[in-house]
Structure formats: structure tokens, C-alpha cells
Amino acid sequence: GAGVSQSPSNKVTEKGKDVELRCDPISGHTALYWYRQSLGQGLEFLIYFQGNSAPDKSGLPSDRFSAERTGGSVSTLTIQRTQQEDSAVYLCASSLETGSYEQYFGPGTRLTVT
Amino acid sequence: SQQGEEDPQALSIQEGENATMNCSYKTSINNLQWYRQNSGRGLVHLILIRSNEREKHSGRLRVTLDTSKKSSSLLITASRAADTASYFCAPKSGGSYIPTFGRGTSLIVHP
């Protein structure tokens, strides 16, 4: 079956613009996660969803970041008024449920803020 | 949630040699997972080891877990150039719904 997909694969935007990143999880996976990976760094947890609910938003770096998930499926990560330090690869993952379940990662969206 | 710390940060070996990577963590865990990330791609799950397990195998991969030392190791035997990647451990604590990732070990296997 299809894996996790993300779009766009690459996004170049000007400082101050808003961007939307999309994640399509594996069908039937109730848990969805967003991570950020800067060059040469590890994965920074941003937010996760169980169904449409986001119990833990503590990883979002600032109030310019928000995310939603609708229909227990597609999720959108929105970054408002982008800054250069937002440049990174944004990775989405899904799993059957939260907890002790393998995460399946998408290929990521590479965001460059100029 | 807690973060795993991989060691070494970088490892360079010749094809055919074994590669060992270590992961340390701070608090009790339910399980620990290892992932691989090839250049420019997403992460791929390798192995999950539960807290009551000491060793697991998958092909050329062997993972050990020592809960008394709060550490895990990933051994890749008879390495291949295609094993070149970054390897991440992701421990998951009982009180957390999510595994968290460290900075990884960058492995280069020279043909």
C-alpha cells in the first residue's frame, strides 16, 4: 500500500510569508507526528495527533507554528511569517496508534526561507 | 519524553567490517527503536526492542538492550556500502506517547 506522502517536496519562500506543509498518513493510522530536522541535526519533535486531537503541542517552537488534522487523515503544518531559522526539513510520520508502534516516515518537505 | 544520545557521532569503516553504534538514555523505557536515514530520504524503522528483551536480530542487524546501564547498541555485521546512512535510536518512556530522537550516528562504509 501507499506510504506516508508529503507535499511539497521542496519549498522556497521569502522571509515573512506564510507556508503550508501537507502530510498524508498511511490509511488507518490514527497517530500522526511532525518533526523538524535542521542540517546535521537530529529530529526535533513538533506535535503529534491522536485522531484529530493534538494532546501535546509543547514542541511547537513559537506561536507562528500551528497544525491541524481533519477527518483523522490529512494534516497541515502552517508556519506564519516565516523566518530564516525556520529553514529545515519537515518530516511527518504516522503509526497505527501512539505508544509502542513503529513510525512510518514520509520523505519530508525541505523548506528554505530566503 | 526523553531523548536518546547516540555514540559515536560519526563512524567510518571498510566494507565487510562490523559497525557498532551505541545509544544511552536517562529514564526508564517501555521500548527503544532504531531507525536509519539515508541521505535525502525519510527515516526507516529497523528494529524495536522492548524493555523486557535483551537482544533482537534482524538479518545482519543485532540490537542489545541493557536497562541497568540505560543503554542499547546496534551492530551491523558484514557491512556494505549501502549501509551508509545515519542511524537514530528512539527510546520511549512509559509516560510518553512518543519516541524522541537524538542526533544520530553517521555511518560511512567505504567500498
PDB file of C-alpha atoms in Angstrom:
ATOM      1  CA  GLY A   1       0.000   0.000   0.000  1.00  0.00           C
ATOM      2  CA  ALA A   2       0.965   3.639  -0.203  1.00  0.00           C
ATOM      3  CA  GLY A   3       3.292   5.025   2.394  1.00  0.00           C
ATOM      4  CA  VAL A   4       3.280   8.425   4.040  1.00  0.00           C
ATOM      5  CA  SER A   5       3.381  11.216   1.497  1.00  0.00           C
ATOM      6  CA  GLN A   6       4.274  14.849   1.973  1.00  0.00           C
ATOM      7  CA  SER A   7       3.899  17.862  -0.223  1.00  0.00           C
ATOM      8  CA  PRO A   8       5.532  19.889  -1.475  1.00  0.00           C
ATOM      9  CA  SER A   9       8.865  18.080  -1.517  1.00  0.00           C
ATOM     10  CA  ASN A  10      10.667  21.401  -1.692  1.00  0.00           C
ATOM     11  CA  LYS A  11       9.514  24.875  -0.805  1.00  0.00           C
ATOM     12  CA  VAL A  12      11.428  28.105  -1.149  1.00  0.00           C
ATOM     13  CA  THR A  13       9.766  31.125   0.362  1.00  0.00           C
ATOM     14  CA  GLU A  14      10.624  34.678   1.259  1.00  0.00           C
ATOM     15  CA  LYS A  15      11.014  35.737   4.844  1.00  0.00           C
ATOM     16  CA  GLY A  16       7.700  36.913   6.243  1.00  0.00           C
ATOM     17  CA  LYS A  17       5.498  34.750   4.022  1.00  0.00           C
ATOM     18  CA  ASP A  18       3.224  32.010   5.313  1.00  0.00           C
ATOM     19  CA  VAL A  19       3.675  28.394   4.232  1.00  0.00           C
ATOM     20  CA  GLU A  20       1.557  25.279   4.475  1.00  0.00           C
ATOM     21  CA  LEU A  21       3.045  21.798   4.534  1.00  0.00           C
ATOM     22  CA  ARG A  22       0.867  18.789   3.942  1.00  0.00           C
ATOM     23  CA  CYS A  23       1.071  15.217   5.193  1.00  0.00           C
ATOM     24  CA  ASP A  24      -0.969  12.246   4.020  1.00  0.00           C
ATOM     25  CA  PRO A  25      -0.543   9.398   6.515  1.00  0.00           C
ATOM     26  CA  ILE A  26      -0.975   5.725   5.854  1.00  0.00           C
ATOM     27  CA  SER A  27      -4.660   4.844   5.705  1.00  0.00           C
ATOM     28  CA  GLY A  28      -5.900   3.563   9.045  1.00  0.00           C
ATOM     29  CA  HIS A  29      -3.095   5.074  11.096  1.00  0.00           C
ATOM     30  CA  THR A  30      -4.595   7.035  13.942  1.00  0.00           C
ATOM     31  CA  ALA A  31      -1.378   8.675  15.149  1.00  0.00           C
ATOM     32  CA  LEU A  32       0.451  11.346  13.180  1.00  0.00           C
ATOM     33  CA  TYR A  33       3.642  13.158  14.115  1.00  0.00           C
ATOM     34  CA  TRP A  34       5.525  16.201  12.848  1.00  0.00           C
ATOM     35  CA  TYR A  35       9.278  16.585  13.317  1.00  0.00           C
ATOM     36  CA  ARG A  36      11.810  19.121  12.119  1.00  0.00           C
ATOM     37  CA  GLN A  37      15.381  18.319  11.143  1.00  0.00           C
ATOM     38  CA  SER A  38      17.923  21.049  10.622  1.00  0.00           C
ATOM     39  CA  LEU A  39      21.107  20.369   8.665  1.00  0.00           C
ATOM     40  CA  GLY A  40      23.272  17.857  10.513  1.00  0.00           C
ATOM     41  CA  GLN A  41      20.947  17.792  13.483  1.00  0.00           C
ATOM     42  CA  GLY A  42      18.649  15.228  14.992  1.00  0.00           C
ATOM     43  CA  LEU A  43      14.912  15.209  14.794  1.00  0.00           C
ATOM     44  CA  GLU A  44      13.112  17.854  16.778  1.00  0.00           C
ATOM     45  CA  PHE A  45       9.615  16.815  17.828  1.00  0.00           C
ATOM     46  CA  LEU A  46       6.973  19.409  17.000  1.00  0.00           C
ATOM     47  CA  ILE A  47       3.499  17.975  17.561  1.00  0.00           C
ATOM     48  CA  TYR A  48       1.515  14.769  17.388  1.00  0.00           C
ATOM     49  CA  PHE A  49      -2.106  13.905  16.727  1.00  0.00           C
ATOM     50  CA  GLN A  50      -4.184  11.044  18.028  1.00  0.00           C
ATOM     51  CA  GLY A  51      -7.112  11.132  15.652  1.00  0.00           C
ATOM     52  CA  ASN A  52      -7.894  14.795  15.115  1.00  0.00           C
ATOM     53  CA  SER A  53      -6.766  15.788  18.583  1.00  0.00           C
ATOM     54  CA  ALA A  54      -3.328  17.195  19.398  1.00  0.00           C
ATOM     55  CA  PRO A  55      -2.685  16.359  23.069  1.00  0.00           C
ATOM     56  CA  ASP A  56       0.885  17.626  23.034  1.00  0.00           C
ATOM     57  CA  LYS A  57       1.764  20.895  21.327  1.00  0.00           C
ATOM     58  CA  SER A  58       4.739  21.601  23.536  1.00  0.00           C
ATOM     59  CA  GLY A  59       7.243  21.058  20.757  1.00  0.00           C
ATOM     60  CA  LEU A  60       5.993  23.855  18.541  1.00  0.00           C
ATOM     61  CA  PRO A  61       8.836  26.420  18.548  1.00  0.00           C
ATOM     62  CA  SER A  62       6.653  29.510  18.575  1.00  0.00           C
ATOM     63  CA  ASP A  63       3.090  30.708  18.101  1.00  0.00           C
ATOM     64  CA  ARG A  64       3.859  31.170  14.414  1.00  0.00           C
ATOM     65  CA  PHE A  65       3.578  27.392  14.096  1.00  0.00           C
ATOM     66  CA  SER A  66       0.234  25.623  14.053  1.00  0.00           C
ATOM     67  CA  ALA A  67      -1.073  22.306  12.827  1.00  0.00           C
ATOM     68  CA  GLU A  68      -4.380  20.681  12.238  1.00  0.00           C
ATOM     69  CA  ARG A  69      -5.683  17.331  11.195  1.00  0.00           C
ATOM     70  CA  THR A  70      -9.051  16.690   9.674  1.00  0.00           C
ATOM     71  CA  GLY A  71     -11.044  13.509   9.252  1.00  0.00           C
ATOM     72  CA  GLY A  72      -8.373  11.601  11.113  1.00  0.00           C
ATOM     73  CA  SER A  73      -6.292  11.686   7.978  1.00  0.00           C
ATOM     74  CA  VAL A  74      -4.528  14.593   6.268  1.00  0.00           C
ATOM     75  CA  SER A  75      -2.568  17.023   8.401  1.00  0.00           C
ATOM     76  CA  THR A  76      -1.348  20.509   7.603  1.00  0.00           C
ATOM     77  CA  LEU A  77       1.518  22.280   9.349  1.00  0.00           C
ATOM     78  CA  THR A  78       1.342  26.039   8.915  1.00  0.00           C
ATOM     79  CA  ILE A  79       4.180  28.437   9.565  1.00  0.00           C
ATOM     80  CA  GLN A  80       3.223  32.092   9.595  1.00  0.00           C
ATOM     81  CA  ARG A  81       5.607  34.966   8.959  1.00  0.00           C
ATOM     82  CA  THR A  82       8.460  32.603   8.173  1.00  0.00           C
ATOM     83  CA  GLN A  83      11.952  33.360   9.448  1.00  0.00           C
ATOM     84  CA  GLN A  84      15.291  32.127   8.139  1.00  0.00           C
ATOM     85  CA  GLU A  85      15.727  29.906  11.184  1.00  0.00           C
ATOM     86  CA  ASP A  86      12.623  28.005  10.074  1.00  0.00           C
ATOM     87  CA  SER A  87      14.644  26.554   7.194  1.00  0.00           C
ATOM     88  CA  ALA A  88      14.800  22.801   7.723  1.00  0.00           C
ATOM     89  CA  VAL A  89      13.383  19.509   6.543  1.00  0.00           C
ATOM     90  CA  TYR A  90       9.944  18.916   7.996  1.00  0.00           C
ATOM     91  CA  LEU A  91       9.187  15.240   8.455  1.00  0.00           C
ATOM     92  CA  CYS A  92       5.828  13.664   9.027  1.00  0.00           C
ATOM     93  CA  ALA A  93       5.293  10.166  10.390  1.00  0.00           C
ATOM     94  CA  SER A  94       2.284   8.038  11.158  1.00  0.00           C
ATOM     95  CA  SER A  95       1.730   4.935  13.234  1.00  0.00           C
ATOM     96  CA  LEU A  96      -1.139   2.595  13.931  1.00  0.00           C
ATOM     97  CA  GLU A  97      -1.605   4.224  17.317  1.00  0.00           C
ATOM     98  CA  THR A  98       0.570   6.192  19.672  1.00  0.00           C
ATOM     99  CA  GLY A  99       2.840   4.281  22.011  1.00  0.00           C
ATOM    100  CA  SER A 100       4.812   1.222  21.153  1.00  0.00           C
ATOM    101  CA  TYR A 101       4.170   1.246  17.456  1.00  0.00           C
ATOM    102  CA  GLU A 102       6.592   1.622  14.599  1.00  0.00           C
ATOM    103  CA  GLN A 103       6.527   5.025  12.949  1.00  0.00           C
ATOM    104  CA  TYR A 104       6.436   5.274   9.181  1.00  0.00           C
ATOM    105  CA  PHE A 105       8.065   8.408   7.870  1.00  0.00           C
ATOM    106  CA  GLY A 106       7.370  10.433   4.792  1.00  0.00           C
ATOM    107  CA  PRO A 107      10.160  11.771   2.577  1.00  0.00           C
ATOM    108  CA  GLY A 108       9.939  15.222   4.123  1.00  0.00           C
ATOM    109  CA  THR A 109       9.472  18.762   2.884  1.00  0.00           C
ATOM    110  CA  ARG A 110      12.634  20.813   2.549  1.00  0.00           C
ATOM    111  CA  LEU A 111      11.788  24.387   3.464  1.00  0.00           C
ATOM    112  CA  THR A 112      14.159  27.184   2.578  1.00  0.00           C
ATOM    113  CA  VAL A 113      13.400  30.691   3.786  1.00  0.00           C
ATOM    114  CA  THR A 114      15.350  33.361   1.912  1.00  0.00           C
TER     115      THR A 114
ATOM    116  CA  SER B   1       9.638  12.353  26.738  1.00  0.00           C
ATOM    117  CA  GLN B   2      13.351  11.709  26.688  1.00  0.00           C
ATOM    118  CA  GLN B   3      15.967  11.804  24.028  1.00  0.00           C
ATOM    119  CA  GLY B   4      18.431   9.092  23.130  1.00  0.00           C
ATOM    120  CA  GLU B   5      22.061  10.018  22.658  1.00  0.00           C
ATOM    121  CA  GLU B   6      23.946   8.107  20.002  1.00  0.00           C
ATOM    122  CA  ASP B   7      27.652   7.434  20.122  1.00  0.00           C
ATOM    123  CA  PRO B   8      29.866   7.806  18.183  1.00  0.00           C
ATOM    124  CA  GLN B   9      28.617  10.801  16.199  1.00  0.00           C
ATOM    125  CA  ALA B  10      30.459   9.521  13.136  1.00  0.00           C
ATOM    126  CA  LEU B  11      31.871   6.160  12.125  1.00  0.00           C
ATOM    127  CA  SER B  12      33.877   5.284   9.040  1.00  0.00           C
ATOM    128  CA  ILE B  13      34.645   1.663   8.150  1.00  0.00           C
ATOM    129  CA  GLN B  14      35.534  -0.571   5.217  1.00  0.00           C
ATOM    130  CA  GLU B  15      33.024  -2.807   3.518  1.00  0.00           C
ATOM    131  CA  GLY B  16      32.883  -6.187   5.230  1.00  0.00           C
ATOM    132  CA  GLU B  17      33.718  -4.844   8.670  1.00  0.00           C
ATOM    133  CA  ASN B  18      31.246  -4.710  11.532  1.00  0.00           C
ATOM    134  CA  ALA B  19      29.806  -1.420  12.775  1.00  0.00           C
ATOM    135  CA  THR B  20      28.667  -0.837  16.331  1.00  0.00           C
ATOM    136  CA  MET B  21      26.636   2.148  17.439  1.00  0.00           C
ATOM    137  CA  ASN B  22      25.532   2.908  20.962  1.00  0.00           C
ATOM    138  CA  CYS B  23      22.591   4.719  22.461  1.00  0.00           C
ATOM    139  CA  SER B  24      22.193   5.970  26.012  1.00  0.00           C
ATOM    140  CA  TYR B  25      19.089   7.318  27.661  1.00  0.00           C
ATOM    141  CA  LYS B  26      18.181   8.737  31.047  1.00  0.00           C
ATOM    142  CA  THR B  27      14.947   7.305  32.402  1.00  0.00           C
ATOM    143  CA  SER B  28      13.094   4.007  32.337  1.00  0.00           C
ATOM    144  CA  ILE B  29      11.704   2.988  28.996  1.00  0.00           C
ATOM    145  CA  ASN B  30       8.964   0.801  27.582  1.00  0.00           C
ATOM    146  CA  ASN B  31      10.810   0.190  24.372  1.00  0.00           C
ATOM    147  CA  LEU B  32      13.569   1.517  22.184  1.00  0.00           C
ATOM    148  CA  GLN B  33      13.572   1.717  18.422  1.00  0.00           C
ATOM    149  CA  TRP B  34      16.359   2.082  15.887  1.00  0.00           C
ATOM    150  CA  TYR B  35      15.866   3.921  12.612  1.00  0.00           C
ATOM    151  CA  ARG B  36      18.028   4.511   9.547  1.00  0.00           C
ATOM    152  CA  GLN B  37      18.048   7.641   7.406  1.00  0.00           C
ATOM    153  CA  ASN B  38      19.674   7.583   4.013  1.00  0.00           C
ATOM    154  CA  SER B  39      20.834  10.843   2.551  1.00  0.00           C
ATOM    155  CA  GLY B  40      17.914  12.970   1.477  1.00  0.00           C
ATOM    156  CA  ARG B  41      15.258  10.456   2.478  1.00  0.00           C
ATOM    157  CA  GLY B  42      12.904   9.818   5.355  1.00  0.00           C
ATOM    158  CA  LEU B  43      13.625   7.525   8.258  1.00  0.00           C
ATOM    159  CA  VAL B  44      13.100   3.801   8.008  1.00  0.00           C
ATOM    160  CA  HIS B  45      12.311   1.665  11.027  1.00  0.00           C
ATOM    161  CA  LEU B  46      14.848  -1.090  11.690  1.00  0.00           C
ATOM    162  CA  ILE B  47      14.102  -2.777  14.993  1.00  0.00           C
ATOM    163  CA  LEU B  48      12.003  -2.281  18.118  1.00  0.00           C
ATOM    164  CA  ILE B  49      13.243  -3.852  21.345  1.00  0.00           C
ATOM    165  CA  ARG B  50      11.057  -3.927  24.435  1.00  0.00           C
ATOM    166  CA  SER B  51      12.275  -3.291  27.935  1.00  0.00           C
ATOM    167  CA  ASN B  52      11.963  -6.966  28.892  1.00  0.00           C
ATOM    168  CA  GLU B  53      14.084  -8.080  25.953  1.00  0.00           C
ATOM    169  CA  ARG B  54      17.872  -8.218  25.946  1.00  0.00           C
ATOM    170  CA  GLU B  55      18.661  -8.931  22.318  1.00  0.00           C
ATOM    171  CA  LYS B  56      16.957  -8.962  18.933  1.00  0.00           C
ATOM    172  CA  HIS B  57      18.152  -9.882  15.478  1.00  0.00           C
ATOM    173  CA  SER B  58      17.036  -8.879  12.023  1.00  0.00           C
ATOM    174  CA  GLY B  59      19.176 -10.071   9.165  1.00  0.00           C
ATOM    175  CA  ARG B  60      22.623  -8.519   9.599  1.00  0.00           C
ATOM    176  CA  LEU B  61      21.383  -6.319  12.446  1.00  0.00           C
ATOM    177  CA  ARG B  62      21.693  -7.161  16.114  1.00  0.00           C
ATOM    178  CA  VAL B  63      20.318  -4.912  18.828  1.00  0.00           C
ATOM    179  CA  THR B  64      21.040  -5.309  22.521  1.00  0.00           C
ATOM    180  CA  LEU B  65      19.438  -3.566  25.455  1.00  0.00           C
ATOM    181  CA  ASP B  66      20.868  -3.174  28.946  1.00  0.00           C
ATOM    182  CA  THR B  67      18.258  -1.490  31.096  1.00  0.00           C
ATOM    183  CA  SER B  68      20.575  -1.447  34.114  1.00  0.00           C
ATOM    184  CA  LYS B  69      23.003   0.725  32.177  1.00  0.00           C
ATOM    185  CA  LYS B  70      20.254   2.535  30.269  1.00  0.00           C
ATOM    186  CA  SER B  71      21.947   1.757  27.011  1.00  0.00           C
ATOM    187  CA  SER B  72      21.413  -0.028  23.730  1.00  0.00           C
ATOM    188  CA  SER B  73      23.690  -0.970  20.894  1.00  0.00           C
ATOM    189  CA  LEU B  74      23.136  -1.626  17.218  1.00  0.00           C
ATOM    190  CA  LEU B  75      25.569  -3.962  15.485  1.00  0.00           C
ATOM    191  CA  ILE B  76      25.685  -4.229  11.710  1.00  0.00           C
ATOM    192  CA  THR B  77      27.683  -7.236  10.607  1.00  0.00           C
ATOM    193  CA  ALA B  78      29.475  -7.621   7.281  1.00  0.00           C
ATOM    194  CA  SER B  79      28.721  -4.025   6.356  1.00  0.00           C
ATOM    195  CA  ARG B  80      28.004  -2.928   2.795  1.00  0.00           C
ATOM    196  CA  ALA B  81      28.354   0.407   1.066  1.00  0.00           C
ATOM    197  CA  ALA B  82      24.555   0.579   1.005  1.00  0.00           C
ATOM    198  CA  ASP B  83      24.566   0.674   4.824  1.00  0.00           C
ATOM    199  CA  THR B  84      25.967   4.202   4.607  1.00  0.00           C
ATOM    200  CA  ALA B  85      23.377   6.287   6.443  1.00  0.00           C
ATOM    201  CA  SER B  86      22.585   7.999   9.699  1.00  0.00           C
ATOM    202  CA  TYR B  87      21.273   5.775  12.463  1.00  0.00           C
ATOM    203  CA  PHE B  88      18.991   7.036  15.208  1.00  0.00           C
ATOM    204  CA  CYS B  89      17.759   5.489  18.397  1.00  0.00           C
ATOM    205  CA  ALA B  90      14.383   6.480  19.819  1.00  0.00           C
ATOM    206  CA  PRO B  91      13.667   5.462  23.402  1.00  0.00           C
ATOM    207  CA  LYS B  92      10.098   5.680  24.611  1.00  0.00           C
ATOM    208  CA  SER B  93       9.279   6.197  28.245  1.00  0.00           C
ATOM    209  CA  GLY B  94       6.167   4.798  29.834  1.00  0.00           C
ATOM    210  CA  GLY B  95       4.735   8.235  30.488  1.00  0.00           C
ATOM    211  CA  SER B  96       5.164   9.422  26.941  1.00  0.00           C
ATOM    212  CA  TYR B  97       3.178   8.756  23.821  1.00  0.00           C
ATOM    213  CA  ILE B  98       6.044   9.475  21.504  1.00  0.00           C
ATOM    214  CA  PRO B  99       9.585   8.233  20.929  1.00  0.00           C
ATOM    215  CA  THR B 100      12.156  11.009  20.632  1.00  0.00           C
ATOM    216  CA  PHE B 101      15.257  11.010  18.526  1.00  0.00           C
ATOM    217  CA  GLY B 102      18.836  12.040  19.141  1.00  0.00           C
ATOM    218  CA  ARG B 103      21.329  13.446  16.639  1.00  0.00           C
ATOM    219  CA  GLY B 104      22.223  10.054  15.276  1.00  0.00           C
ATOM    220  CA  THR B 105      25.396   8.267  14.257  1.00  0.00           C
ATOM    221  CA  SER B 106      26.619   8.970  10.761  1.00  0.00           C
ATOM    222  CA  LEU B 107      27.997   5.741   9.299  1.00  0.00           C
ATOM    223  CA  ILE B 108      30.121   5.687   6.161  1.00  0.00           C
ATOM    224  CA  VAL B 109      31.005   2.326   4.657  1.00  0.00           C
ATOM    225  CA  HIS B 110      33.776   2.547   2.086  1.00  0.00           C
ATOM    226  CA  PRO B 111      33.602   0.050  -0.796  1.00  0.00           C
TER     227      PRO B 111
END
